[in-house]
């Protein structure tokens, strides 16, 4: 089954303790992206990647890191989490067709609910 | 900076009614617009994607239109059912104010409740 898998689904941690949220897709998609969803603010893009070893900042990259060493995986790393990073996080992927991914729908994972105390 | 607005924020209708959800965006130079459905505690499911060169897309009881020049899109749901209850989000990709990048900007969604 084609899917985007995030782990864990729920995570409670303390300020400053490094954590990684994993994202894996089995559709051989080039494009992957991370979003956070907050009440009243909607979904905001954190980072995205066009292909292996190619990453770029979204609208809210501060406090986050990503890596794309393999095509299928795009982990989100919080080196020193803070309470303002408490949120619902989504990973998404889509194919790149030719020179453009612009006309390819995004596939989303089921989300990771992170609480930082 | 691209901004996407969805009105209304919430909508409650009786079963069987036809309804329209609205989405507007400030930078009309987009590459595509996508409508998603989000169920509580779940991820987003893509419903329809409209390319910048298209005017509308249809899937079953859903029809999405795009008017780039006015910065508007609508999602029409025919003969609504209780199972359509969810939050519907629109998102636009690209745009001059984003340097034609891969950024996807979302609206805050319309929470739809279809009452039996």
mmCIF file with all atom_site columns, C-alpha atoms in Angstrom:
data_model
loop_
_atom_site.group_PDB
_atom_site.id
_atom_site.type_symbol
_atom_site.label_atom_id
_atom_site.label_alt_id
_atom_site.label_comp_id
_atom_site.label_asym_id
_atom_site.label_entity_id
_atom_site.label_seq_id
_atom_site.pdbx_PDB_ins_code
_atom_site.Cartn_x
_atom_site.Cartn_y
_atom_site.Cartn_z
_atom_site.occupancy
_atom_site.B_iso_or_equiv
_atom_site.pdbx_formal_charge
_atom_site.auth_seq_id
_atom_site.auth_comp_id
_atom_site.auth_asym_id
_atom_site.auth_atom_id
_atom_site.pdbx_PDB_model_num
ATOM 1   C CA . UNK A 1 1   ? 0.000   0.000  0.000   1.00 0.00 ? 1   UNK A CA 1
ATOM 2   C CA . UNK A 1 2   ? 1.330   3.422  -0.989  1.00 0.00 ? 2   UNK A CA 1
ATOM 3   C CA . UNK A 1 3   ? 1.794   5.479  2.119   1.00 0.00 ? 3   UNK A CA 1
ATOM 4   C CA . UNK A 1 4   ? 3.723   8.034  4.117   1.00 0.00 ? 4   UNK A CA 1
ATOM 5   C CA . UNK A 1 5   ? 4.615   6.717  7.559   1.00 0.00 ? 5   UNK A CA 1
ATOM 6   C CA . UNK A 1 6   ? 5.489   8.915  10.494  1.00 0.00 ? 6   UNK A CA 1
ATOM 7   C CA . UNK A 1 7   ? 6.765   7.785  13.859  1.00 0.00 ? 7   UNK A CA 1
ATOM 8   C CA . UNK A 1 8   ? 5.980   8.200  16.618  1.00 0.00 ? 8   UNK A CA 1
ATOM 9   C CA . UNK A 1 9   ? 2.292   9.181  16.524  1.00 0.00 ? 9   UNK A CA 1
ATOM 10  C CA . UNK A 1 10  ? 2.518   10.758 19.958  1.00 0.00 ? 10  UNK A CA 1
ATOM 11  C CA . UNK A 1 11  ? 5.552   12.111 21.791  1.00 0.00 ? 11  UNK A CA 1
ATOM 12  C CA . UNK A 1 12  ? 5.891   13.875 25.113  1.00 0.00 ? 12  UNK A CA 1
ATOM 13  C CA . UNK A 1 13  ? 9.317   15.224 25.969  1.00 0.00 ? 13  UNK A CA 1
ATOM 14  C CA . UNK A 1 14  ? 11.051  17.860 28.069  1.00 0.00 ? 14  UNK A CA 1
ATOM 15  C CA . UNK A 1 15  ? 12.712  21.082 27.060  1.00 0.00 ? 15  UNK A CA 1
ATOM 16  C CA . UNK A 1 16  ? 16.177  20.605 25.609  1.00 0.00 ? 16  UNK A CA 1
ATOM 17  C CA . UNK A 1 17  ? 16.065  16.866 25.033  1.00 0.00 ? 17  UNK A CA 1
ATOM 18  C CA . UNK A 1 18  ? 16.948  16.148 21.417  1.00 0.00 ? 18  UNK A CA 1
ATOM 19  C CA . UNK A 1 19  ? 14.387  14.208 19.440  1.00 0.00 ? 19  UNK A CA 1
ATOM 20  C CA . UNK A 1 20  ? 13.826  12.916 15.938  1.00 0.00 ? 20  UNK A CA 1
ATOM 21  C CA . UNK A 1 21  ? 10.529  12.327 14.175  1.00 0.00 ? 21  UNK A CA 1
ATOM 22  C CA . UNK A 1 22  ? 10.889  9.890  11.320  1.00 0.00 ? 22  UNK A CA 1
ATOM 23  C CA . UNK A 1 23  ? 9.122   10.009 7.975   1.00 0.00 ? 23  UNK A CA 1
ATOM 24  C CA . UNK A 1 24  ? 9.280   7.339  5.333   1.00 0.00 ? 24  UNK A CA 1
ATOM 25  C CA . UNK A 1 25  ? 7.482   6.962  2.008   1.00 0.00 ? 25  UNK A CA 1
ATOM 26  C CA . UNK A 1 26  ? 7.283   3.905  -0.226  1.00 0.00 ? 26  UNK A CA 1
ATOM 27  C CA . UNK A 1 27  ? 6.252   5.646  -3.441  1.00 0.00 ? 27  UNK A CA 1
ATOM 28  C CA . UNK A 1 28  ? 9.722   6.595  -4.685  1.00 0.00 ? 28  UNK A CA 1
ATOM 29  C CA . UNK A 1 29  ? 8.785   10.279 -4.434  1.00 0.00 ? 29  UNK A CA 1
ATOM 30  C CA . UNK A 1 30  ? 11.471  12.890 -4.926  1.00 0.00 ? 30  UNK A CA 1
ATOM 31  C CA . UNK A 1 31  ? 9.710   15.687 -3.055  1.00 0.00 ? 31  UNK A CA 1
ATOM 32  C CA . UNK A 1 32  ? 9.179   15.523 0.709   1.00 0.00 ? 32  UNK A CA 1
ATOM 33  C CA . UNK A 1 33  ? 8.137   18.180 3.179   1.00 0.00 ? 33  UNK A CA 1
ATOM 34  C CA . UNK A 1 34  ? 7.381   18.825 6.848   1.00 0.00 ? 34  UNK A CA 1
ATOM 35  C CA . UNK A 1 35  ? 4.530   20.949 8.209   1.00 0.00 ? 35  UNK A CA 1
ATOM 36  C CA . UNK A 1 36  ? 3.281   21.927 11.592  1.00 0.00 ? 36  UNK A CA 1
ATOM 37  C CA . UNK A 1 37  ? -0.356  22.561 12.369  1.00 0.00 ? 37  UNK A CA 1
ATOM 38  C CA . UNK A 1 38  ? -1.412  24.873 15.175  1.00 0.00 ? 38  UNK A CA 1
ATOM 39  C CA . UNK A 1 39  ? -4.874  26.118 16.196  1.00 0.00 ? 39  UNK A CA 1
ATOM 40  C CA . UNK A 1 40  ? -5.605  29.454 14.619  1.00 0.00 ? 40  UNK A CA 1
ATOM 41  C CA . UNK A 1 41  ? -2.442  29.358 12.509  1.00 0.00 ? 41  UNK A CA 1
ATOM 42  C CA . UNK A 1 42  ? -3.231  26.472 10.208  1.00 0.00 ? 42  UNK A CA 1
ATOM 43  C CA . UNK A 1 43  ? -0.546  24.435 8.450   1.00 0.00 ? 43  UNK A CA 1
ATOM 44  C CA . UNK A 1 44  ? 2.860   25.965 7.979   1.00 0.00 ? 44  UNK A CA 1
ATOM 45  C CA . UNK A 1 45  ? 5.780   24.521 6.053   1.00 0.00 ? 45  UNK A CA 1
ATOM 46  C CA . UNK A 1 46  ? 8.967   23.870 8.033   1.00 0.00 ? 46  UNK A CA 1
ATOM 47  C CA . UNK A 1 47  ? 11.380  22.349 5.499   1.00 0.00 ? 47  UNK A CA 1
ATOM 48  C CA . UNK A 1 48  ? 11.164  20.609 2.170   1.00 0.00 ? 48  UNK A CA 1
ATOM 49  C CA . UNK A 1 49  ? 13.413  18.507 -0.015  1.00 0.00 ? 49  UNK A CA 1
ATOM 50  C CA . UNK A 1 50  ? 13.456  18.162 -3.786  1.00 0.00 ? 50  UNK A CA 1
ATOM 51  C CA . UNK A 1 51  ? 15.687  15.105 -3.775  1.00 0.00 ? 51  UNK A CA 1
ATOM 52  C CA . UNK A 1 52  ? 18.473  13.303 -1.928  1.00 0.00 ? 52  UNK A CA 1
ATOM 53  C CA . UNK A 1 53  ? 20.859  15.770 -0.285  1.00 0.00 ? 53  UNK A CA 1
ATOM 54  C CA . UNK A 1 54  ? 18.698  18.727 -1.414  1.00 0.00 ? 54  UNK A CA 1
ATOM 55  C CA . UNK A 1 55  ? 16.789  20.559 1.331   1.00 0.00 ? 55  UNK A CA 1
ATOM 56  C CA . UNK A 1 56  ? 15.392  24.060 1.717   1.00 0.00 ? 56  UNK A CA 1
ATOM 57  C CA . UNK A 1 57  ? 13.678  26.161 4.344   1.00 0.00 ? 57  UNK A CA 1
ATOM 58  C CA . UNK A 1 58  ? 9.955   26.669 4.489   1.00 0.00 ? 58  UNK A CA 1
ATOM 59  C CA . UNK A 1 59  ? 8.215   29.441 6.389   1.00 0.00 ? 59  UNK A CA 1
ATOM 60  C CA . UNK A 1 60  ? 9.043   28.355 9.947   1.00 0.00 ? 60  UNK A CA 1
ATOM 61  C CA . UNK A 1 61  ? 12.409  26.548 9.943   1.00 0.00 ? 61  UNK A CA 1
ATOM 62  C CA . UNK A 1 62  ? 13.807  27.972 13.187  1.00 0.00 ? 62  UNK A CA 1
ATOM 63  C CA . UNK A 1 63  ? 14.583  25.294 15.767  1.00 0.00 ? 63  UNK A CA 1
ATOM 64  C CA . UNK A 1 64  ? 14.377  22.434 13.283  1.00 0.00 ? 64  UNK A CA 1
ATOM 65  C CA . UNK A 1 65  ? 16.795  20.439 11.168  1.00 0.00 ? 65  UNK A CA 1
ATOM 66  C CA . UNK A 1 66  ? 16.209  17.895 8.437   1.00 0.00 ? 66  UNK A CA 1
ATOM 67  C CA . UNK A 1 67  ? 18.298  15.516 6.410   1.00 0.00 ? 67  UNK A CA 1
ATOM 68  C CA . UNK A 1 68  ? 17.703  13.614 3.186   1.00 0.00 ? 68  UNK A CA 1
ATOM 69  C CA . UNK A 1 69  ? 20.341  10.936 2.911   1.00 0.00 ? 69  UNK A CA 1
ATOM 70  C CA . UNK A 1 70  ? 18.012  8.433  1.295   1.00 0.00 ? 70  UNK A CA 1
ATOM 71  C CA . UNK A 1 71  ? 15.138  9.041  -1.065  1.00 0.00 ? 71  UNK A CA 1
ATOM 72  C CA . UNK A 1 72  ? 12.529  7.345  1.097   1.00 0.00 ? 72  UNK A CA 1
ATOM 73  C CA . UNK A 1 73  ? 13.392  8.979  4.446   1.00 0.00 ? 73  UNK A CA 1
ATOM 74  C CA . UNK A 1 74  ? 13.126  12.575 5.611   1.00 0.00 ? 74  UNK A CA 1
ATOM 75  C CA . UNK A 1 75  ? 13.580  12.833 9.393   1.00 0.00 ? 75  UNK A CA 1
ATOM 76  C CA . UNK A 1 76  ? 12.753  15.997 11.333  1.00 0.00 ? 76  UNK A CA 1
ATOM 77  C CA . UNK A 1 77  ? 15.235  16.771 14.095  1.00 0.00 ? 77  UNK A CA 1
ATOM 78  C CA . UNK A 1 78  ? 14.668  19.038 17.074  1.00 0.00 ? 78  UNK A CA 1
ATOM 79  C CA . UNK A 1 79  ? 18.095  19.561 18.625  1.00 0.00 ? 79  UNK A CA 1
ATOM 80  C CA . UNK A 1 80  ? 16.800  21.425 21.685  1.00 0.00 ? 80  UNK A CA 1
ATOM 81  C CA . UNK A 1 81  ? 13.005  21.355 21.790  1.00 0.00 ? 81  UNK A CA 1
ATOM 82  C CA . UNK A 1 82  ? 11.118  24.171 23.450  1.00 0.00 ? 82  UNK A CA 1
ATOM 83  C CA . UNK A 1 83  ? 7.467   24.413 24.563  1.00 0.00 ? 83  UNK A CA 1
ATOM 84  C CA . UNK A 1 84  ? 6.610   26.596 21.550  1.00 0.00 ? 84  UNK A CA 1
ATOM 85  C CA . UNK A 1 85  ? 7.344   23.589 19.364  1.00 0.00 ? 85  UNK A CA 1
ATOM 86  C CA . UNK A 1 86  ? 4.412   21.743 20.867  1.00 0.00 ? 86  UNK A CA 1
ATOM 87  C CA . UNK A 1 87  ? 2.308   21.052 17.792  1.00 0.00 ? 87  UNK A CA 1
ATOM 88  C CA . UNK A 1 88  ? 0.900   18.517 15.360  1.00 0.00 ? 88  UNK A CA 1
ATOM 89  C CA . UNK A 1 89  ? 3.476   17.653 12.711  1.00 0.00 ? 89  UNK A CA 1
ATOM 90  C CA . UNK A 1 90  ? 2.845   16.265 9.251   1.00 0.00 ? 90  UNK A CA 1
ATOM 91  C CA . UNK A 1 91  ? 5.182   14.830 6.678   1.00 0.00 ? 91  UNK A CA 1
ATOM 92  C CA . UNK A 1 92  ? 4.168   14.788 3.022   1.00 0.00 ? 92  UNK A CA 1
ATOM 93  C CA . UNK A 1 93  ? 5.591   13.599 -0.283  1.00 0.00 ? 93  UNK A CA 1
ATOM 94  C CA . UNK A 1 94  ? 4.911   13.854 -3.984  1.00 0.00 ? 94  UNK A CA 1
ATOM 95  C CA . UNK A 1 95  ? 6.594   12.873 -7.216  1.00 0.00 ? 95  UNK A CA 1
ATOM 96  C CA . UNK A 1 96  ? 8.549   15.227 -9.404  1.00 0.00 ? 96  UNK A CA 1
ATOM 97  C CA . UNK A 1 97  ? 7.568   14.975 -13.028 1.00 0.00 ? 97  UNK A CA 1
ATOM 98  C CA . UNK A 1 98  ? 10.067  16.334 -15.429 1.00 0.00 ? 98  UNK A CA 1
ATOM 99  C CA . UNK A 1 99  ? 11.231  19.693 -14.205 1.00 0.00 ? 99  UNK A CA 1
ATOM 100 C CA . UNK A 1 100 ? 8.203   20.367 -12.081 1.00 0.00 ? 100 UNK A CA 1
ATOM 101 C CA . UNK A 1 101 ? 6.441   18.908 -9.093  1.00 0.00 ? 101 UNK A CA 1
ATOM 102 C CA . UNK A 1 102 ? 3.839   21.595 -9.434  1.00 0.00 ? 102 UNK A CA 1
ATOM 103 C CA . UNK A 1 103 ? 1.070   19.417 -10.719 1.00 0.00 ? 103 UNK A CA 1
ATOM 104 C CA . UNK A 1 104 ? 1.493   16.449 -8.418  1.00 0.00 ? 104 UNK A CA 1
ATOM 105 C CA . UNK A 1 105 ? -0.790  16.017 -5.400  1.00 0.00 ? 105 UNK A CA 1
ATOM 106 C CA . UNK A 1 106 ? 0.774   15.706 -1.981  1.00 0.00 ? 106 UNK A CA 1
ATOM 107 C CA . UNK A 1 107 ? 0.404   12.542 0.089   1.00 0.00 ? 107 UNK A CA 1
ATOM 108 C CA . UNK A 1 108 ? 0.345   13.110 3.842   1.00 0.00 ? 108 UNK A CA 1
ATOM 109 C CA . UNK A 1 109 ? 1.278   10.974 6.798   1.00 0.00 ? 109 UNK A CA 1
ATOM 110 C CA . UNK A 1 110 ? -1.089  10.617 9.763   1.00 0.00 ? 110 UNK A CA 1
ATOM 111 C CA . UNK A 1 111 ? 0.753   13.112 11.900  1.00 0.00 ? 111 UNK A CA 1
ATOM 112 C CA . UNK A 1 112 ? 2.870   13.241 15.045  1.00 0.00 ? 112 UNK A CA 1
ATOM 113 C CA . UNK A 1 113 ? 1.501   15.031 18.068  1.00 0.00 ? 113 UNK A CA 1
ATOM 114 C CA . UNK A 1 114 ? 4.440   16.488 19.987  1.00 0.00 ? 114 UNK A CA 1
ATOM 115 C CA . UNK A 1 115 ? 4.235   17.954 23.475  1.00 0.00 ? 115 UNK A CA 1
ATOM 116 C CA . UNK A 1 116 ? 7.272   19.701 24.946  1.00 0.00 ? 116 UNK A CA 1
ATOM 117 C CA . UNK A 1 117 ? 7.041   20.474 28.665  1.00 0.00 ? 117 UNK A CA 1
ATOM 118 C CA . UNK B 2 1   ? 3.795   37.004 0.876   1.00 0.00 ? 1   UNK B CA 1
ATOM 119 C CA . UNK B 2 2   ? 1.084   34.638 -0.308  1.00 0.00 ? 2   UNK B CA 1
ATOM 120 C CA . UNK B 2 3   ? -1.951  34.515 1.950   1.00 0.00 ? 3   UNK B CA 1
ATOM 121 C CA . UNK B 2 4   ? -4.786  32.026 1.655   1.00 0.00 ? 4   UNK B CA 1
ATOM 122 C CA . UNK B 2 5   ? -8.171  32.679 3.226   1.00 0.00 ? 5   UNK B CA 1
ATOM 123 C CA . UNK B 2 6   ? -11.066 30.281 3.613   1.00 0.00 ? 6   UNK B CA 1
ATOM 124 C CA . UNK B 2 7   ? -14.579 31.425 4.355   1.00 0.00 ? 7   UNK B CA 1
ATOM 125 C CA . UNK B 2 8   ? -16.568 30.392 6.269   1.00 0.00 ? 8   UNK B CA 1
ATOM 126 C CA . UNK B 2 9   ? -14.483 28.936 9.093   1.00 0.00 ? 9   UNK B CA 1
ATOM 127 C CA . UNK B 2 10  ? -17.317 26.575 9.963   1.00 0.00 ? 10  UNK B CA 1
ATOM 128 C CA . UNK B 2 11  ? -20.452 25.445 8.193   1.00 0.00 ? 11  UNK B CA 1
ATOM 129 C CA . UNK B 2 12  ? -23.335 23.254 9.313   1.00 0.00 ? 12  UNK B CA 1
ATOM 130 C CA . UNK B 2 13  ? -25.860 21.941 6.792   1.00 0.00 ? 13  UNK B CA 1
ATOM 131 C CA . UNK B 2 14  ? -28.597 19.309 6.652   1.00 0.00 ? 14  UNK B CA 1
ATOM 132 C CA . UNK B 2 15  ? -27.957 16.112 4.759   1.00 0.00 ? 15  UNK B CA 1
ATOM 133 C CA . UNK B 2 16  ? -28.670 16.302 1.045   1.00 0.00 ? 16  UNK B CA 1
ATOM 134 C CA . UNK B 2 17  ? -27.894 19.965 0.642   1.00 0.00 ? 17  UNK B CA 1
ATOM 135 C CA . UNK B 2 18  ? -25.517 21.222 -2.042  1.00 0.00 ? 18  UNK B CA 1
ATOM 136 C CA . UNK B 2 19  ? -22.829 23.506 -0.667  1.00 0.00 ? 19  UNK B CA 1
ATOM 137 C CA . UNK B 2 20  ? -19.897 25.676 -1.691  1.00 0.00 ? 20  UNK B CA 1
ATOM 138 C CA . UNK B 2 21  ? -16.662 26.256 0.178   1.00 0.00 ? 21  UNK B CA 1
ATOM 139 C CA . UNK B 2 22  ? -14.562 29.270 -0.696  1.00 0.00 ? 22  UNK B CA 1
ATOM 140 C CA . UNK B 2 23  ? -10.831 29.836 -0.920  1.00 0.00 ? 23  UNK B CA 1
ATOM 141 C CA . UNK B 2 24  ? -9.080  33.066 -1.886  1.00 0.00 ? 24  UNK B CA 1
ATOM 142 C CA . UNK B 2 25  ? -5.391  33.830 -2.362  1.00 0.00 ? 25  UNK B CA 1
ATOM 143 C CA . UNK B 2 26  ? -3.481  37.085 -2.713  1.00 0.00 ? 26  UNK B CA 1
ATOM 144 C CA . UNK B 2 27  ? -0.812  36.162 -5.289  1.00 0.00 ? 27  UNK B CA 1
ATOM 145 C CA . UNK B 2 28  ? -2.498  34.949 -8.460  1.00 0.00 ? 28  UNK B CA 1
ATOM 146 C CA . UNK B 2 29  ? 0.711   33.666 -10.073 1.00 0.00 ? 29  UNK B CA 1
ATOM 147 C CA . UNK B 2 30  ? 0.329   30.169 -8.655  1.00 0.00 ? 30  UNK B CA 1
ATOM 148 C CA . UNK B 2 31  ? 1.291   26.822 -10.124 1.00 0.00 ? 31  UNK B CA 1
ATOM 149 C CA . UNK B 2 32  ? -1.612  24.856 -8.745  1.00 0.00 ? 32  UNK B CA 1
ATOM 150 C CA . UNK B 2 33  ? -4.281  24.764 -6.078  1.00 0.00 ? 33  UNK B CA 1
ATOM 151 C CA . UNK B 2 34  ? -5.185  21.692 -4.098  1.00 0.00 ? 34  UNK B CA 1
ATOM 152 C CA . UNK B 2 35  ? -8.182  20.856 -1.938  1.00 0.00 ? 35  UNK B CA 1
ATOM 153 C CA . UNK B 2 36  ? -7.709  18.516 1.012   1.00 0.00 ? 36  UNK B CA 1
ATOM 154 C CA . UNK B 2 37  ? -9.929  16.857 3.542   1.00 0.00 ? 37  UNK B CA 1
ATOM 155 C CA . UNK B 2 38  ? -8.803  16.369 7.140   1.00 0.00 ? 38  UNK B CA 1
ATOM 156 C CA . UNK B 2 39  ? -10.641 14.137 9.582   1.00 0.00 ? 39  UNK B CA 1
ATOM 157 C CA . UNK B 2 40  ? -10.083 14.634 13.322  1.00 0.00 ? 40  UNK B CA 1
ATOM 158 C CA . UNK B 2 41  ? -6.746  13.200 14.445  1.00 0.00 ? 41  UNK B CA 1
ATOM 159 C CA . UNK B 2 42  ? -5.832  12.238 10.910  1.00 0.00 ? 42  UNK B CA 1
ATOM 160 C CA . UNK B 2 43  ? -3.632  13.457 8.133   1.00 0.00 ? 43  UNK B CA 1
ATOM 161 C CA . UNK B 2 44  ? -4.748  15.273 5.033   1.00 0.00 ? 44  UNK B CA 1
ATOM 162 C CA . UNK B 2 45  ? -6.285  13.479 2.081   1.00 0.00 ? 45  UNK B CA 1
ATOM 163 C CA . UNK B 2 46  ? -5.976  15.082 -1.337  1.00 0.00 ? 46  UNK B CA 1
ATOM 164 C CA . UNK B 2 47  ? -9.359  15.595 -2.985  1.00 0.00 ? 47  UNK B CA 1
ATOM 165 C CA . UNK B 2 48  ? -8.691  17.612 -6.108  1.00 0.00 ? 48  UNK B CA 1
ATOM 166 C CA . UNK B 2 49  ? -5.747  19.386 -7.695  1.00 0.00 ? 49  UNK B CA 1
ATOM 167 C CA . UNK B 2 50  ? -6.273  22.137 -10.231 1.00 0.00 ? 50  UNK B CA 1
ATOM 168 C CA . UNK B 2 51  ? -3.376  23.151 -12.407 1.00 0.00 ? 51  UNK B CA 1
ATOM 169 C CA . UNK B 2 52  ? -2.858  26.835 -13.087 1.00 0.00 ? 52  UNK B CA 1
ATOM 170 C CA . UNK B 2 53  ? -3.980  26.341 -16.684 1.00 0.00 ? 53  UNK B CA 1
ATOM 171 C CA . UNK B 2 54  ? -7.246  24.640 -15.699 1.00 0.00 ? 54  UNK B CA 1
ATOM 172 C CA . UNK B 2 55  ? -10.591 26.115 -14.728 1.00 0.00 ? 55  UNK B CA 1
ATOM 173 C CA . UNK B 2 56  ? -12.076 23.171 -12.856 1.00 0.00 ? 56  UNK B CA 1
ATOM 174 C CA . UNK B 2 57  ? -11.715 19.566 -11.778 1.00 0.00 ? 57  UNK B CA 1
ATOM 175 C CA . UNK B 2 58  ? -14.357 17.033 -10.863 1.00 0.00 ? 58  UNK B CA 1
ATOM 176 C CA . UNK B 2 59  ? -14.327 13.887 -8.783  1.00 0.00 ? 59  UNK B CA 1
ATOM 177 C CA . UNK B 2 60  ? -17.621 12.209 -7.987  1.00 0.00 ? 60  UNK B CA 1
ATOM 178 C CA . UNK B 2 61  ? -19.789 14.656 -6.027  1.00 0.00 ? 61  UNK B CA 1
ATOM 179 C CA . UNK B 2 62  ? -16.962 17.171 -5.793  1.00 0.00 ? 62  UNK B CA 1
ATOM 180 C CA . UNK B 2 63  ? -16.217 19.964 -8.218  1.00 0.00 ? 63  UNK B CA 1
ATOM 181 C CA . UNK B 2 64  ? -13.448 22.488 -7.742  1.00 0.00 ? 64  UNK B CA 1
ATOM 182 C CA . UNK B 2 65  ? -13.107 25.643 -9.793  1.00 0.00 ? 65  UNK B CA 1
ATOM 183 C CA . UNK B 2 66  ? -10.226 28.051 -10.149 1.00 0.00 ? 66  UNK B CA 1
ATOM 184 C CA . UNK B 2 67  ? -10.241 31.691 -11.198 1.00 0.00 ? 67  UNK B CA 1
ATOM 185 C CA . UNK B 2 68  ? -6.600  32.719 -11.096 1.00 0.00 ? 68  UNK B CA 1
ATOM 186 C CA . UNK B 2 69  ? -7.149  36.306 -12.147 1.00 0.00 ? 69  UNK B CA 1
ATOM 187 C CA . UNK B 2 70  ? -9.441  36.991 -9.203  1.00 0.00 ? 70  UNK B CA 1
ATOM 188 C CA . UNK B 2 71  ? -7.502  34.764 -6.802  1.00 0.00 ? 71  UNK B CA 1
ATOM 189 C CA . UNK B 2 72  ? -10.414 32.499 -5.991  1.00 0.00 ? 72  UNK B CA 1
ATOM 190 C CA . UNK B 2 73  ? -11.329 28.849 -5.885  1.00 0.00 ? 73  UNK B CA 1
ATOM 191 C CA . UNK B 2 74  ? -14.515 27.101 -4.841  1.00 0.00 ? 74  UNK B CA 1
ATOM 192 C CA . UNK B 2 75  ? -15.207 23.534 -3.802  1.00 0.00 ? 75  UNK B CA 1
ATOM 193 C CA . UNK B 2 76  ? -18.732 22.443 -4.624  1.00 0.00 ? 76  UNK B CA 1
ATOM 194 C CA . UNK B 2 77  ? -20.110 19.405 -2.803  1.00 0.00 ? 77  UNK B CA 1
ATOM 195 C CA . UNK B 2 78  ? -23.307 17.964 -4.230  1.00 0.00 ? 78  UNK B CA 1
ATOM 196 C CA . UNK B 2 79  ? -25.892 16.091 -2.180  1.00 0.00 ? 79  UNK B CA 1
ATOM 197 C CA . UNK B 2 80  ? -23.915 16.288 1.041   1.00 0.00 ? 80  UNK B CA 1
ATOM 198 C CA . UNK B 2 81  ? -23.781 13.285 3.393   1.00 0.00 ? 81  UNK B CA 1
ATOM 199 C CA . UNK B 2 82  ? -22.879 12.944 7.076   1.00 0.00 ? 82  UNK B CA 1
ATOM 200 C CA . UNK B 2 83  ? -19.691 11.197 5.974   1.00 0.00 ? 83  UNK B CA 1
ATOM 201 C CA . UNK B 2 84  ? -18.605 14.453 4.333   1.00 0.00 ? 84  UNK B CA 1
ATOM 202 C CA . UNK B 2 85  ? -18.200 16.006 7.778   1.00 0.00 ? 85  UNK B CA 1
ATOM 203 C CA . UNK B 2 86  ? -14.557 17.039 8.085   1.00 0.00 ? 86  UNK B CA 1
ATOM 204 C CA . UNK B 2 87  ? -12.304 20.064 7.766   1.00 0.00 ? 87  UNK B CA 1
ATOM 205 C CA . UNK B 2 88  ? -11.589 21.097 4.198   1.00 0.00 ? 88  UNK B CA 1
ATOM 206 C CA . UNK B 2 89  ? -8.381  22.921 3.407   1.00 0.00 ? 89  UNK B CA 1
ATOM 207 C CA . UNK B 2 90  ? -7.149  24.553 0.266   1.00 0.00 ? 90  UNK B CA 1
ATOM 208 C CA . UNK B 2 91  ? -3.486  25.099 -0.505  1.00 0.00 ? 91  UNK B CA 1
ATOM 209 C CA . UNK B 2 92  ? -1.689  26.970 -3.250  1.00 0.00 ? 92  UNK B CA 1
ATOM 210 C CA . UNK B 2 93  ? 1.722   26.130 -4.608  1.00 0.00 ? 93  UNK B CA 1
ATOM 211 C CA . UNK B 2 94  ? 4.272   28.607 -5.884  1.00 0.00 ? 94  UNK B CA 1
ATOM 212 C CA . UNK B 2 95  ? 3.604   32.213 -6.709  1.00 0.00 ? 95  UNK B CA 1
ATOM 213 C CA . UNK B 2 96  ? 5.705   35.238 -7.542  1.00 0.00 ? 96  UNK B CA 1
ATOM 214 C CA . UNK B 2 97  ? 5.848   36.398 -3.940  1.00 0.00 ? 97  UNK B CA 1
ATOM 215 C CA . UNK B 2 98  ? 7.495   33.092 -3.097  1.00 0.00 ? 98  UNK B CA 1
ATOM 216 C CA . UNK B 2 99  ? 10.006  33.235 -5.911  1.00 0.00 ? 99  UNK B CA 1
ATOM 217 C CA . UNK B 2 100 ? 8.324   30.344 -7.649  1.00 0.00 ? 100 UNK B CA 1
ATOM 218 C CA . UNK B 2 101 ? 9.493   28.025 -4.915  1.00 0.00 ? 101 UNK B CA 1
ATOM 219 C CA . UNK B 2 102 ? 8.083   24.728 -3.744  1.00 0.00 ? 102 UNK B CA 1
ATOM 220 C CA . UNK B 2 103 ? 6.364   26.338 -0.788  1.00 0.00 ? 103 UNK B CA 1
ATOM 221 C CA . UNK B 2 104 ? 2.796   25.294 -0.243  1.00 0.00 ? 104 UNK B CA 1
ATOM 222 C CA . UNK B 2 105 ? 0.613   27.813 1.580   1.00 0.00 ? 105 UNK B CA 1
ATOM 223 C CA . UNK B 2 106 ? -2.514  26.533 3.304   1.00 0.00 ? 106 UNK B CA 1
ATOM 224 C CA . UNK B 2 107 ? -5.725  28.210 4.301   1.00 0.00 ? 107 UNK B CA 1
ATOM 225 C CA . UNK B 2 108 ? -6.965  27.606 7.821   1.00 0.00 ? 108 UNK B CA 1
ATOM 226 C CA . UNK B 2 109 ? -9.793  25.420 6.645   1.00 0.00 ? 109 UNK B CA 1
ATOM 227 C CA . UNK B 2 110 ? -13.560 25.220 6.762   1.00 0.00 ? 110 UNK B CA 1
ATOM 228 C CA . UNK B 2 111 ? -15.014 22.820 9.295   1.00 0.00 ? 111 UNK B CA 1
ATOM 229 C CA . UNK B 2 112 ? -18.042 21.191 7.694   1.00 0.00 ? 112 UNK B CA 1
ATOM 230 C CA . UNK B 2 113 ? -20.755 19.384 9.639   1.00 0.00 ? 113 UNK B CA 1
ATOM 231 C CA . UNK B 2 114 ? -23.473 17.570 7.722   1.00 0.00 ? 114 UNK B CA 1
ATOM 232 C CA . UNK B 2 115 ? -26.384 16.726 9.958   1.00 0.00 ? 115 UNK B CA 1
ATOM 233 C CA . UNK B 2 116 ? -28.481 13.598 9.332   1.00 0.00 ? 116 UNK B CA 1
#
